[in-house]
Amino acid sequence: MMVSQLAVLEIQENPSTGYLWHVFAEPSGVLRNFLEEHNAPSFMPGAPSVKGWIMTAAKEGKTLITLKLFREWEGEKQSVDFRALTVDVSGEGKGQVDLKLLMNEVNIGSTFTITLEENASTGYTWHYEILGDGVREVAKDVVTDTSGKVGAPSRVTWTFQAVDEGNTSIVFRYFREWEGVKSSIDFEAYNIAVQQN
């Protein structure tokens, strides 16, 4: 995506249940003007509708967009569904980009891995947050570079196991521990749909 382009993100929701999708972006300056729109394709009471956001790429950078489904009166901590994605903004251009929420399907009991490179010698390391109850970490393996090059990155592999049916998002943030999560300079997001065998 490029600076000045419009991005559109859509997802189904059913407002009659009280559950509404809420969007969060970090850092806050890369995308702006989160205009919310609703499209009800059916006049049937209780039918799901499509909720969307139109946003503008304001400046270059990478941003993490997190969607959480919860009832306003229960609050964010009572979210029942999650989605996440990252958006890279570079260069300038016009037009529209449709953002896609990709889902990775796994069966309960199965394991899967996520591998990312990090350079701990700079102080930057990956930290993850699991949104939902569908997966848990079962192992972490760090493979350091053996080439002898100063500052060569390590490969970190996390193994997760699917433990409960439903949708879960795993959000990774790359930051220095002593600077805190708000200083993140990179993001990765994975959406996992856990299903019965």
Tab-separated table of N, CA and C in Angstrom, residues 60-150:
chain	number	residue	atom	x	y	z
A	60	GLU	N	4.543	6.670	5.601
A	60	GLU	CA	5.212	5.385	5.436
A	60	GLU	C	5.424	4.709	6.784
A	61	GLY	N	5.381	3.390	6.772
A	61	GLY	CA	5.606	2.615	7.979
A	61	GLY	C	4.808	1.327	7.937
A	62	LYS	N	4.899	0.583	9.005
A	62	LYS	CA	4.148	-0.666	9.132
A	62	LYS	C	3.198	-0.514	10.306
A	63	THR	N	1.986	-0.987	10.122
A	63	THR	CA	0.996	-0.878	11.185
A	63	THR	C	0.321	-2.225	11.417
A	64	LEU	N	-0.107	-2.425	12.623
A	64	LEU	CA	-0.843	-3.620	13.020
A	64	LEU	C	-2.296	-3.226	13.232
A	65	ILE	N	-3.199	-3.915	12.540
A	65	ILE	CA	-4.630	-3.695	12.733
A	65	ILE	C	-5.186	-4.917	13.459
A	66	THR	N	-5.850	-4.667	14.581
A	66	THR	CA	-6.461	-5.737	15.364
A	66	THR	C	-7.960	-5.492	15.432
A	67	LEU	N	-8.731	-6.535	15.172
A	67	LEU	CA	-10.185	-6.473	15.279
A	67	LEU	C	-10.618	-7.360	16.439
A	68	LYS	N	-11.506	-6.820	17.275
A	68	LYS	CA	-12.026	-7.584	18.414
A	68	LYS	C	-13.546	-7.479	18.412
A	69	LEU	N	-14.207	-8.613	18.618
A	69	LEU	CA	-15.667	-8.681	18.622
A	69	LEU	C	-16.152	-8.760	20.069
A	70	PHE	N	-16.849	-7.709	20.504
A	70	PHE	CA	-17.376	-7.710	21.870
A	70	PHE	C	-18.599	-6.804	21.960
A	71	ARG	N	-19.350	-7.006	23.058
A	71	ARG	CA	-20.488	-6.147	23.351
A	71	ARG	C	-19.972	-4.921	24.093
A	72	GLU	N	-20.461	-3.752	23.705
A	72	GLU	CA	-20.004	-2.494	24.311
A	72	GLU	C	-20.101	-2.528	25.832
A	73	TRP	N	-21.226	-3.008	26.355
A	73	TRP	CA	-21.437	-2.968	27.801
A	73	TRP	C	-20.580	-3.979	28.561
A	74	GLU	N	-20.021	-4.976	27.859
A	74	GLU	CA	-19.143	-5.943	28.519
A	74	GLU	C	-17.674	-5.542	28.413
A	75	GLY	N	-17.338	-4.788	27.385
A	75	GLY	CA	-15.977	-4.284	27.236
A	75	GLY	C	-15.043	-5.211	26.469
A	76	GLU	N	-13.907	-4.658	26.100
A	76	GLU	CA	-12.907	-5.331	25.266
A	76	GLU	C	-12.383	-6.629	25.877
A	77	LYS	N	-12.268	-6.681	27.203
A	77	LYS	CA	-11.724	-7.886	27.850
A	77	LYS	C	-12.632	-9.097	27.684
A	78	GLN	N	-13.872	-8.872	27.286
A	78	GLN	CA	-14.822	-9.963	27.067
A	78	GLN	C	-14.972	-10.291	25.579
A	79	SER	N	-13.966	-9.978	24.774
A	79	SER	CA	-14.010	-10.260	23.332
A	79	SER	C	-14.192	-11.754	23.088
A	80	VAL	N	-14.999	-12.081	22.067
A	80	VAL	CA	-15.282	-13.482	21.757
A	80	VAL	C	-14.686	-13.923	20.419
A	81	ASP	N	-14.168	-12.994	19.639
A	81	ASP	CA	-13.559	-13.341	18.354
A	81	ASP	C	-12.511	-12.288	18.021
A	82	PHE	N	-11.535	-12.695	17.209
A	82	PHE	CA	-10.399	-11.833	16.918
A	82	PHE	C	-9.951	-12.003	15.473
A	83	ARG	N	-9.369	-10.956	14.908
A	83	ARG	CA	-8.660	-11.000	13.634
A	83	ARG	C	-7.539	-9.970	13.732
A	84	ALA	N	-6.471	-10.198	12.978
A	84	ALA	CA	-5.365	-9.242	12.955
A	84	ALA	C	-4.681	-9.305	11.598
A	85	LEU	N	-4.098	-8.196	11.193
A	85	LEU	CA	-3.304	-8.150	9.973
A	85	LEU	C	-2.322	-6.999	10.063
A	86	THR	N	-1.280	-7.083	9.258
A	86	THR	CA	-0.303	-6.001	9.193
A	86	THR	C	-0.407	-5.340	7.832
A	87	VAL	N	-0.093	-4.042	7.794
A	87	VAL	CA	-0.134	-3.270	6.555
A	87	VAL	C	1.181	-2.511	6.430
A	88	ASP	N	1.872	-2.712	5.297
A	88	ASP	CA	3.091	-1.965	4.988
A	88	ASP	C	2.726	-0.802	4.079
A	89	VAL	N	3.146	0.402	4.449
A	89	VAL	CA	2.907	1.584	3.630
A	89	VAL	C	4.257	2.128	3.187
A	90	SER	N	4.458	2.242	1.865
A	90	SER	CA	5.705	2.817	1.345
A	90	SER	C	5.430	3.446	-0.011
A	91	GLY	N	6.154	4.516	-0.321
A	91	GLY	CA	5.957	5.224	-1.579
A	91	GLY	C	4.658	6.006	-1.565
A	92	GLU	N	4.345	6.641	-2.700
A	92	GLU	CA	3.109	7.402	-2.819
A	92	GLU	C	2.320	6.927	-4.014
A	93	GLY	N	1.014	6.999	-3.924
A	93	GLY	CA	0.175	6.575	-5.033
A	93	GLY	C	-1.274	6.890	-4.764
A	94	LYS	N	-2.094	6.608	-5.747
A	94	LYS	CA	-3.537	6.834	-5.648
A	94	LYS	C	-4.251	5.498	-5.815
A	95	GLY	N	-5.521	5.498	-5.520
A	95	GLY	CA	-6.312	4.297	-5.720
A	95	GLY	C	-6.762	3.683	-4.410
A	96	GLN	N	-7.261	2.461	-4.517
A	96	GLN	CA	-7.825	1.760	-3.366
A	96	GLN	C	-7.203	0.382	-3.227
A	97	VAL	N	-6.987	-0.034	-1.996
A	97	VAL	CA	-6.464	-1.360	-1.683
A	97	VAL	C	-7.483	-2.068	-0.798
A	98	ASP	N	-7.869	-3.281	-1.173
A	98	ASP	CA	-8.760	-4.084	-0.334
A	98	ASP	C	-7.909	-4.965	0.569
A	99	LEU	N	-8.017	-4.760	1.875
A	99	LEU	CA	-7.243	-5.543	2.835
A	99	LEU	C	-7.936	-6.881	3.067
A	100	LYS	N	-7.168	-7.941	3.156
A	100	LYS	CA	-7.706	-9.292	3.325
A	100	LYS	C	-7.332	-9.848	4.699
A	101	LEU	N	-8.276	-10.484	5.327
A	101	LEU	CA	-8.046	-11.179	6.593
A	101	LEU	C	-7.875	-12.658	6.280
A	102	LEU	N	-6.651	-13.150	6.327
A	102	LEU	CA	-6.360	-14.542	6.000
A	102	LEU	C	-6.504	-15.415	7.239
A	103	MET	N	-7.124	-16.584	7.059
A	103	MET	CA	-7.301	-17.533	8.155
A	103	MET	C	-6.514	-18.803	7.856
A	104	ASN	N	-5.824	-19.323	8.854
A	104	ASN	CA	-5.110	-20.598	8.772
A	104	ASN	C	-5.915	-21.615	9.568
A	105	GLU	N	-6.355	-22.689	8.916
A	105	GLU	CA	-7.191	-23.682	9.583
A	105	GLU	C	-6.340	-24.815	10.148
A	106	VAL	N	-6.597	-25.165	11.419
A	106	VAL	CA	-5.913	-26.288	12.070
A	106	VAL	C	-6.941	-27.084	12.870
A	107	ASN	N	-6.642	-28.344	13.104
A	107	ASN	CA	-7.519	-29.209	13.895
A	107	ASN	C	-7.089	-29.216	15.358
A	108	ILE	N	-8.044	-29.400	16.251
A	108	ILE	CA	-7.734	-29.497	17.677
A	108	ILE	C	-6.714	-30.612	17.886
A	109	GLY	N	-5.690	-30.328	18.678
A	109	GLY	CA	-4.639	-31.300	18.974
A	109	GLY	C	-3.435	-31.194	18.068
A	110	SER	N	-3.596	-30.590	16.895
A	110	SER	CA	-2.457	-30.483	15.976
A	110	SER	C	-1.535	-29.340	16.393
A	111	THR	N	-0.301	-29.397	15.903
A	111	THR	CA	0.678	-28.349	16.196
A	111	THR	C	1.073	-27.657	14.896
A	112	PHE	N	1.566	-26.441	15.036
A	112	PHE	CA	2.073	-25.675	13.900
A	112	PHE	C	3.178	-24.766	14.411
A	113	THR	N	4.021	-24.295	13.496
A	113	THR	CA	5.152	-23.454	13.898
A	113	THR	C	5.097	-22.102	13.201
A	114	ILE	N	5.688	-21.121	13.855
A	114	ILE	CA	5.904	-19.791	13.290
A	114	ILE	C	7.375	-19.476	13.506
A	115	THR	N	8.072	-19.099	12.437
A	115	THR	CA	9.498	-18.783	12.516
A	115	THR	C	9.729	-17.343	12.076
A	116	LEU	N	10.440	-16.586	12.906
A	116	LEU	CA	10.788	-15.198	12.603
A	116	LEU	C	12.267	-14.981	12.883
A	117	GLU	N	12.864	-14.043	12.151
A	117	GLU	CA	14.258	-13.672	12.414
A	117	GLU	C	14.291	-12.505	13.384
A	118	GLU	N	15.276	-12.543	14.294
A	118	GLU	CA	15.482	-11.423	15.208
A	118	GLU	C	16.965	-11.236	15.425
A	119	ASN	N	17.331	-10.026	15.813
A	119	ASN	CA	18.729	-9.721	16.072
A	119	ASN	C	18.847	-9.233	17.509
A	120	ALA	N	18.991	-10.160	18.416
A	120	ALA	CA	19.017	-9.834	19.846
A	120	ALA	C	20.200	-8.951	20.216
A	121	SER	N	21.262	-8.942	19.386
A	121	SER	CA	22.427	-8.106	19.706
A	121	SER	C	22.076	-6.620	19.644
A	122	THR	N	20.991	-6.267	18.957
A	122	THR	CA	20.534	-4.876	18.909
A	122	THR	C	19.563	-4.574	20.048
A	123	GLY	N	19.173	-5.609	20.773
A	123	GLY	CA	18.195	-5.456	21.837
A	123	GLY	C	16.778	-5.762	21.394
A	124	TYR	N	16.558	-5.854	20.089
A	124	TYR	CA	15.211	-6.124	19.578
A	124	TYR	C	14.918	-7.618	19.572
A	125	THR	N	13.779	-7.981	20.139
A	125	THR	CA	13.325	-9.371	20.130
A	125	THR	C	11.814	-9.389	19.877
A	126	TRP	N	11.334	-10.541	19.410
A	126	TRP	CA	9.905	-10.718	19.159
A	126	TRP	C	9.195	-11.125	20.449
A	127	HIS	N	8.033	-10.541	20.668
A	127	HIS	CA	7.162	-10.865	21.796
A	127	HIS	C	5.768	-11.097	21.218
A	128	TYR	N	5.091	-12.134	21.664
A	128	TYR	CA	3.771	-12.401	21.094
A	128	TYR	C	2.676	-12.293	22.140
A	129	GLU	N	1.476	-12.088	21.615
A	129	GLU	CA	0.257	-12.059	22.429
A	129	GLU	C	-0.760	-12.946	21.715
A	130	ILE	N	-1.382	-13.841	22.456
A	130	ILE	CA	-2.423	-14.696	21.887
A	130	ILE	C	-3.775	-14.081	22.232
A	131	LEU	N	-4.553	-13.762	21.202
A	131	LEU	CA	-5.893	-13.217	21.385
A	131	LEU	C	-6.882	-14.362	21.201
A	132	GLY	N	-7.455	-14.819	22.288
A	132	GLY	CA	-8.363	-15.960	22.246
A	132	GLY	C	-7.781	-17.140	22.994
A	133	ASP	N	-8.561	-18.220	23.058
A	133	ASP	CA	-8.179	-19.392	23.844
A	133	ASP	C	-7.884	-20.619	23.000
A	134	GLY	N	-7.797	-20.474	21.687
A	134	GLY	CA	-7.694	-21.630	20.810
A	134	GLY	C	-6.338	-22.295	20.717
A	135	VAL	N	-5.261	-21.580	21.046
A	135	VAL	CA	-3.918	-22.159	20.920
A	135	VAL	C	-3.078	-21.832	22.148
A	136	ARG	N	-2.012	-22.632	22.329
A	136	ARG	CA	-1.045	-22.357	23.399
A	136	ARG	C	0.342	-22.717	22.887
A	137	GLU	N	1.356	-22.058	23.438
A	137	GLU	CA	2.738	-22.361	23.065
A	137	GLU	C	3.171	-23.653	23.740
A	138	VAL	N	3.844	-24.529	22.975
A	138	VAL	CA	4.367	-25.763	23.560
A	138	VAL	C	5.890	-25.831	23.478
A	139	ALA	N	6.518	-25.006	22.630
A	139	ALA	CA	7.981	-25.014	22.542
A	139	ALA	C	8.470	-23.748	21.855
A	140	LYS	N	9.709	-23.403	22.174
A	140	LYS	CA	10.384	-22.279	21.518
A	140	LYS	C	11.824	-22.699	21.274
A	141	ASP	N	12.310	-22.481	20.056
A	141	ASP	CA	13.661	-22.887	19.684
A	141	ASP	C	14.362	-21.714	19.010
A	142	VAL	N	15.555	-21.386	19.474
A	142	VAL	CA	16.344	-20.305	18.888
A	142	VAL	C	17.568	-20.908	18.220
A	143	VAL	N	17.723	-20.634	16.927
A	143	VAL	CA	18.882	-21.115	16.177
A	143	VAL	C	19.735	-19.901	15.832
A	144	THR	N	20.914	-19.833	16.440
A	144	THR	CA	21.802	-18.703	16.175
A	144	THR	C	22.597	-18.944	14.898
A	145	ASP	N	22.991	-17.858	14.272
A	145	ASP	CA	23.766	-17.923	13.037
A	145	ASP	C	25.159	-18.456	13.350
A	146	THR	N	25.642	-19.383	12.543
A	146	THR	CA	26.961	-19.984	12.769
A	146	THR	C	28.001	-19.485	11.775
A	147	SER	N	27.652	-18.469	10.980
A	147	SER	CA	28.584	-17.973	9.966
A	147	SER	C	29.719	-17.153	10.565
A	148	GLY	N	29.548	-16.704	11.796
A	148	GLY	CA	30.568	-15.875	12.424
A	148	GLY	C	30.431	-14.398	12.094
A	149	LYS	N	29.436	-14.018	11.312
A	149	LYS	CA	29.217	-12.614	10.960
A	149	LYS	C	28.674	-11.868	12.171
A	150	VAL	N	29.260	-10.712	12.443
A	150	VAL	CA	28.813	-9.887	13.561
A	150	VAL	C	27.422	-9.337	13.241
